[in-house]
Amino acid sequence: MSPADINEDVIKESSMLKQKEMISANYEKLTSAPETGQKVASTYVPGNLNELIMCFDMLNNLPEINAIQNGMRKQSGAMIQDAEKMGHSEDVCTYVKADIGNMAKGAIAPNGKPMPVPDLLMLSYTGCFTFLKWFELLRDQYGCRTAMLHVPYEGDGVITANMRDYVVKQLKEEVIPTFEEVSGVKFDIDRLRENLKNSAKAEEDFVWVLESAKNKPSPIDAYFGGVYYVGPIFTAFRGTTDAIDYYKILRGEIEQRIASGQGPITPEGEMKEEKYRLVVEGPPNWTSFREFWKMFYDEGAVVVSSTYTKVGGVYDYDGFRHDPDNPLESLADYCLGCYTNRNLPMRVDMIEKAMEEYQADGFLINSIKSCNSFSAGQLMMMREVENRTGKPAAFIETDLVDPRYFSPANVKNRLESYFQMIDQKRAGGSPSRAA
Amino acid sequence: MKNTSEIIEYCQELYEDIDFTATRKWKDADPARKVVGYMPVYVPRELMHAGGILSLGILGGGDSMEVIHGDAYYQSYICRIPRSTIELAVTKRLDFVDGMLFPSICDVIRNLSGMWKLLMPDVYVRYFDTPQNFISGIGGDYYVNELRELKEGLEGIIGREITDDQIRNSIAVYNENRRLVNAVYDFRTAEPWKAPSWEVYLLMRAGMVLPVEEHSQLMSDYLAAAVSEDKPMRDNCRIILQGSFCEQPPLNLIKSIELSGCYIVDDDYMLVTRWLLEDVPTDGDPLVNLSEAFIKHSGETAAKYVPDAADKGKFLINAVKDKAAEGVIFAAPSFCDPALLDRPMMAGALSRTDIPYISFKYAENSGQMQPIREQAGTFADTIKLWSEAS
C-alpha cells in the first residue's frame, strides 16, 4: 500500500519522497510512543477511521500495512511459518499469520524498532470476516481494549437507513466513549469536521489521479503505481494536511506527464509504449512485487483501473466524499461503501463501467489465496465481465505475503498467453475463453 | 410405536435425497406453498413459518454428489460447501426454491449471496446480516429492522402480509421444537450409548427438510423409542465435537469417531435448531422478542464476536463441564476461515483449563476415514489412561 520507502532504486519523484517522509515519520512516532506517551490505536485499511482517531491525539497503526512491509522485505515467509508452528492453520489469511509471526519476533517495525503494544484495537469490521478473528487473536495476545464497529454488508447493493443508523449509533455510544476512556481526550466534533474537510480536499485530487488513467497513454499505472497513490488516503494520513499536500504534488507531476504525453513511471523508468490497457481485480502479490510488475511493463501492459485501489474507500465510482456537515453519517457511509463491503453484482457493475470508461483491452483477476473476501466468486465475476464487455479476461493466482504461493514462471506464462489473446482479438480473431 | 431404527431409516432416506423430494412433495400439495432455503448458521425460521413458508436448510451436497459445475466457480483453496451448493443450483435441484437466505457466517457464504443474485435474478435472495453488537438499543434495534425487512421480503414472496399473531404462533411452534431438540441432546448426553451421534445427527438433518411440526413429532417418537430400547454401554470417552457448524462432515466421519471409542456428548452441527438458548416470549412485539433472544440468549460460534475477552472460550468450557466431557475434538472443514481462525484461541482456553483436545480437518466428501479413526482412537485411549492415572 505505502511501500515507497522500500524500493531504493526506484526513480524518485517529489511525491514519492514526500510519502516516504510521511511514512517514516509515522513509524518513528509509533515506535517512540512508549517514550512520548502518545496512545496507539491499531485498525484496518477498509473502514479506517483515521479522522476520528486523530481527534483523540492517538496514532494509527495498521497491521495489514506492517504485513505488506514485511512481505516486500521478504521477511513475511518466515513469520508465516512461525505462526503455523504455533498452531495457526495453513489455510487461513497470511496477513494474520505474518502479523502474529512478527509479534513472536518482537513486532519489529520497518525502522528496526519495536512496535508498541496498542492501547486500543479499533476493530472496524468492514468487508472482511477475517478482521473480526484477527483482532480477537491480537486481543488474546495483547490483552488490550477493543472497540468493535460492525459495518453491515451491502447485500442488496444499497446502504439502507437502518445500516447507517446502526453504524452511527455504534460510533456515538460505543466507539467514541471507548476512545475517550483510552486516550483521556474528550471528543470534539468540530475537530472531526476539520479533519473530514481535509479528507475531502485530498479525495478530490486523489480521484483526479485515478481518473487521469483515462488518458491515452495513461500517465499512471493504477495497480502497481496505484498502490503507492492510495498510501496516504488509505492509511494514517487521511484527514491531515500532509495528505492534501501529497496529492497536490502528485497531481502536478501527473499533469506534467499528460502534457508531455508520457506513460507511467516504473521501477525501470518511464514506460515507453502502451500496448495493453487492463482493468485488474484483486490485491497484488507483495513478496515479489517488483518481479510481478515487471511482467506487465516489459510487455507494454498498463493497468488503467484496479479494484484494489478502492479497498480502503470508494471515491470515484459514486462520488463519495467525507462530509464535514454530517460527520458521523459520513464516516458510516465511508465504511459501508468500501469495495469489499459491496456485493458481487455491484463489483461486476463497477468493473464493467471501468472497462468502458478507461477503454480497457482486457480484464485480469489476480486471485489471492488468502483473501476470500476478494476471491470467493471471482471466477463468476470474470465470466460476467467477459460476457458484458466482450473483452478477453484472464485469471492468475498468487498470495498476499506468502512467498510459497507466488510461482513466477506460471504467472508469466499465463500473462504472455493472455497478451497474445488480446492481440488476436484486436486482429479480428475470436480468442478462446478466459485464459 | 416405531422403533429408533425405523425412525432413523426414514431420516437417512431424507438425508440421502439430494433432490429434496420430501420438500418438493410438500410444496406440490398446494400451489400457494412456498419454500425458502437458508444456509448455516442461523436464520429466524419463525418468520418463514408465520408466512406459511417451509424453511429448507441447505448444507451443501454431501459426499454422494459429484461436483462438476461447482468447481468451475471456485478456486481450489475455497471450502467445498459453496461449490456443492452451486452444483445443487445449476443442476436444478433447487429449482422449486422461491427464496434463499445467506446468513453472515463468513466471506465465502456472503459472496455466494451475490453469486446467487447473478445466477438467479428472479429468486428472492437476502444476505441476512445479524448484529455483532449485542446491546439491545444498538445491535438489537438494528436487528429488529433487519427482521422487518426480511418479513417484507417474505411477504413479497407469498403476496400477503405476515401478522404479529402469526409470528407469535410460529414462535410457540419453534419453542416447542427447540425444547425437543434440547431433550434429544440431553438424552444423548446422559445415555450416549442409547442415542448414537450418527442417529441424532440424522434426526436433526430431517429438521432441515421437513415442516417443523413433523420434525417435532419425529423427535418425540425417537425419544420415546430410545428410552425404552436397551443398547450396550461401552467404555468410551466423552468428547465434544467443535468446528463443524457450516460444511457438514460425511456421516461416516461421525460414525468413525464413535467407532474409535468416543461418545460425542455435544456438537455444533446445525446450530439453527438450538441457536436460541431460551424460549422466545410469545406475548408483546414478536420481532423485538426474536431480536432480544438473539442478542441476549443465543449460542456461541466462531462467526460470532465475543465482546469481552474474558468470555472467549467460556461457552465451550462450560459445555465441557455441563456435559461431563473429557475432551474436545476440533473437526473443521478445510479452508473454513471462522473455525480455523478461532481454533488457536479456543485451544488456548482449553489448555489453560487442562482440557485435552485434538484437531483435524475434513471436507464434506472426505472418503478416507482410517486416519481420523486412528487419531480419535489414540485420543480416546490417552484420555482413558489419564483418567485411570488420576
JSON list of C-alpha atoms in Angstrom, two decimals, chain A residues 110 113 180 227 278 393:
[
{"chain": "A", "resi": 110, "resn": "PRO", "atom": "CA", "xyz": [10.29, -1.19, 9.35]},
{"chain": "A", "resi": 113, "resn": "LYS", "atom": "CA", "xyz": [12.49, -0.52, 16.41]},
{"chain": "A", "resi": 180, "resn": "GLU", "atom": "CA", "xyz": [-12.32, 8.93, 25.23]},
{"chain": "A", "resi": 227, "resn": "VAL", "atom": "CA", "xyz": [-0.80, 1.01, -4.50]},
{"chain": "A", "resi": 278, "resn": "LEU", "atom": "CA", "xyz": [-6.07, -3.55, -18.41]},
{"chain": "A", "resi": 393, "resn": "ALA", "atom": "CA", "xyz": [-10.39, -11.90, -19.42]}
]
